[in-house]
Coordinates of C-alpha atoms in Angstrom, one line a residue:
X1 CA 13.6 -12.2 -6.0
X2 CA 10.0 -12.5 -6.9
X3 CA 8.1 -9.3 -7.7
X4 CA 6.4 -7.6 -4.8
X5 CA 3.7 -5.0 -4.2
X6 CA 4.0 -2.6 -1.4
X7 CA 0.8 -2.4 0.7
X8 CA 0.2 0.8 2.8
X9 CA -2.4 0.2 5.5
X10 CA -3.2 0.9 9.1
X11 CA -1.4 -0.5 12.2
X12 CA -4.8 -0.6 13.7
X13 CA -7.6 -2.9 12.6
X14 CA -10.3 -0.1 12.2
X15 CA -13.8 -0.4 13.4
X16 CA -15.3 -2.2 10.4
X17 CA -14.6 -6.0 10.1
X18 CA -14.5 -5.7 6.3
X19 CA -11.2 -3.9 6.5
X20 CA -9.4 -7.0 8.1
X21 CA -11.3 -9.3 5.7
X22 CA -9.9 -7.2 2.7
X23 CA -6.4 -7.3 4.0
X24 CA -6.6 -11.1 4.4
X25 CA -8.2 -11.6 1.0
X26 CA -5.6 -9.4 -0.8
X27 CA -2.7 -11.2 0.9
X28 CA -4.1 -14.6 -0.3
X29 CA -4.6 -13.2 -3.7
X30 CA -1.1 -11.9 -3.9
X31 CA 0.3 -15.3 -3.1
X32 CA -1.9 -17.0 -5.6
X33 CA -0.6 -14.7 -8.3
X34 CA 3.1 -15.2 -7.3
X35 CA 3.5 -11.7 -5.9
X36 CA 5.4 -11.0 -2.6
X37 CA 4.5 -8.4 0.0
X38 CA 6.5 -5.3 1.1
X39 CA 4.9 -3.5 4.0
X40 CA 5.7 -1.6 7.2
X41 CA 6.9 -4.5 9.2
X42 CA 4.4 -4.5 12.1
X43 CA 2.4 -7.3 13.7
X44 CA -0.7 -5.2 14.5
X45 CA -3.7 -4.1 12.7
X46 CA -4.2 -4.5 9.0
X47 CA -0.4 -4.6 8.6
X48 CA -0.2 -7.7 10.7
X49 CA -3.3 -9.2 9.1
X50 CA -1.9 -8.9 5.5
X51 CA 1.5 -10.1 6.5
X52 CA 0.0 -13.1 8.3
X53 CA -2.3 -14.0 5.4
X54 CA 0.7 -14.0 2.9
X55 CA 2.7 -16.1 5.3
X56 CA -0.3 -18.5 5.8
X57 CA -0.2 -19.3 2.1
X58 CA 3.6 -19.7 1.7
X59 CA 4.3 -16.2 0.3
X60 CA 7.2 -13.9 0.7
X61 CA 6.9 -10.9 3.1
X62 CA 9.5 -8.1 3.5
X63 CA 8.8 -5.7 6.3
X64 CA 10.6 -2.3 6.6
X65 CA 10.5 -0.8 10.0
X66 CA 12.3 2.2 11.6
X67 CA 14.2 1.1 14.7
X68 CA 12.4 3.6 16.9
X69 CA 9.1 2.0 15.9
X70 CA 10.1 -1.7 16.5
X71 CA 8.7 -1.7 20.0
X72 CA 5.7 0.7 19.4
X73 CA 4.4 -1.1 16.3
X74 CA 5.9 -4.5 17.5
X75 CA 8.1 -5.8 14.8
X76 CA 6.8 -8.9 13.0
X77 CA 9.6 -11.6 13.7
X78 CA 7.9 -14.3 11.6
X79 CA 8.2 -12.7 8.2
X80 CA 10.6 -13.6 5.5
X81 CA 12.8 -10.6 6.0
X82 CA 12.6 -7.7 8.5
X83 CA 14.7 -4.7 7.6
X84 CA 15.3 -2.2 10.4
X85 CA 16.2 1.3 9.2
X86 CA 17.1 4.4 11.1
X87 CA 14.5 6.8 9.7
X88 CA 11.0 6.9 8.1
X89 CA 12.6 8.4 5.0
X90 CA 14.8 5.3 4.6
X91 CA 11.8 3.1 5.3
X92 CA 9.8 4.6 2.5
X93 CA 12.7 4.7 0.1
X94 CA 13.4 1.1 0.6
X95 CA 9.8 0.0 0.4
X96 CA 9.5 2.0 -2.9
X97 CA 12.6 0.4 -4.3
X98 CA 11.6 -3.2 -3.5
X99 CA 8.1 -2.8 -5.1
X100 CA 6.6 -3.0 -8.6
X101 CA 3.4 -1.3 -7.5
X102 CA 1.6 0.2 -4.5
X103 CA -1.9 -0.5 -3.0
X104 CA -3.4 1.4 -0.1
X105 CA -5.8 -0.2 2.2
X106 CA -7.6 1.8 4.9
X107 CA -5.4 3.3 7.5
X108 CA -4.4 6.5 9.3
X109 CA -2.3 9.5 8.7
X110 CA 0.8 7.3 7.9
X111 CA -1.1 5.5 5.2
X112 CA -2.4 8.7 3.8
X113 CA 1.2 10.2 3.7
X114 CA 2.7 7.2 2.0
X115 CA -0.1 7.1 -0.7
X116 CA 0.3 10.9 -1.3
X117 CA 4.1 10.6 -1.4
X118 CA 4.1 7.8 -4.1
X119 CA 1.5 9.7 -6.1
X120 CA 3.7 12.9 -6.0
X121 CA 6.8 11.0 -6.9
X122 CA 5.0 9.5 -9.9
X123 CA 3.9 13.0 -10.9
X124 CA 7.4 14.3 -10.6
X125 CA 8.9 11.4 -12.6
X126 CA 10.9 10.0 -9.6
X127 CA 8.8 6.8 -9.9
X128 CA 6.7 5.3 -12.6
X129 CA 4.9 2.5 -10.8
X130 CA 1.2 1.7 -10.6
X131 CA -0.8 2.9 -7.6
X132 CA -4.0 1.4 -6.4
X133 CA -6.6 2.1 -3.7
X134 CA -8.6 -0.7 -2.3
X135 CA -11.7 1.3 -1.4
X136 CA -13.2 -1.0 1.2
X137 CA -16.6 0.1 2.5
X138 CA -16.1 3.5 0.7
X139 CA -13.3 4.4 3.1
X140 CA -11.4 6.5 0.6
X141 CA -14.4 8.3 -0.9
X142 CA -13.7 11.6 0.8
X143 CA -10.1 11.5 -0.4
X144 CA -11.1 10.6 -4.0
X145 CA -13.6 13.6 -3.9
X146 CA -10.8 15.9 -2.8
X147 CA -8.5 14.7 -5.6
X148 CA -11.2 15.3 -8.2
X149 CA -11.8 18.7 -6.6
X150 CA -8.1 19.5 -7.0
X151 CA -8.3 18.5 -10.7
X152 CA -11.4 20.6 -11.2
X153 CA -9.8 23.6 -9.6
X154 CA -6.6 23.3 -11.6
X155 CA -4.2 22.2 -8.8
X156 CA -3.8 18.6 -10.0
X157 CA -3.5 17.4 -13.6
X158 CA -5.9 14.7 -14.6
X159 CA -3.1 12.4 -15.7
X160 CA -1.8 12.2 -12.2
X161 CA -5.4 11.6 -10.8
X162 CA -5.8 8.8 -13.4
X163 CA -2.5 7.1 -12.2
X164 CA -4.5 6.0 -9.2
X165 CA -6.6 2.9 -9.8
X166 CA -9.6 2.5 -7.5
X167 CA -11.8 -0.5 -6.8
X168 CA -13.7 -1.9 -3.9
X169 CA -13.0 -5.4 -5.4
X170 CA -9.5 -6.7 -4.5
X171 CA -9.4 -8.9 -7.6
X172 CA -10.4 -6.1 -10.0
X173 CA -7.8 -3.7 -8.4
X174 CA -5.1 -6.4 -8.5
X175 CA -5.8 -7.1 -12.2
X176 CA -5.5 -3.4 -13.0
X177 CA -2.3 -2.9 -11.0
X178 CA -0.6 -6.0 -12.5
X179 CA -1.7 -4.9 -16.0
X180 CA 0.0 -1.6 -15.4
X181 CA 3.2 -3.0 -13.9
X182 CA 3.8 -5.1 -17.0
X183 CA 4.9 -8.3 -15.3

């Protein structure tokens, strides 16, 4: 199996067209570098856009979707492999196991929760995989300010904060993530 990056992103497209453009560009970039995609398994929003962009270029896409969401988020039937699981916990665990790294694109509360969980798991030593944020249009600026505030106030160590690579440029972020993943 080729190495894959797990991408967390919205099941909605968002209001800014640059979000969709970034998802498509990142998907194409991943294929050009021989990297597969692991994601949430839906056809909608940024999730569908990145999956379709990887497929369009002949890449591998693994979707992991809880059974109860398969109608709500509309399971993507065209991907390389769709894995239906009983719970959100099993979804995330499987996504984490199948990935060499993680990248967050803009999204909602689910995206935020997944990003925070992998960061927490790295901090606790459960994982040791690179984490990146593609900060399209400054979307994650408030979160990054909060993380820096947590460090300043002594609730988050600076090493955990430094685990998270951030860039508005997909190519720069991808290079940082690949370098840290040692593939």
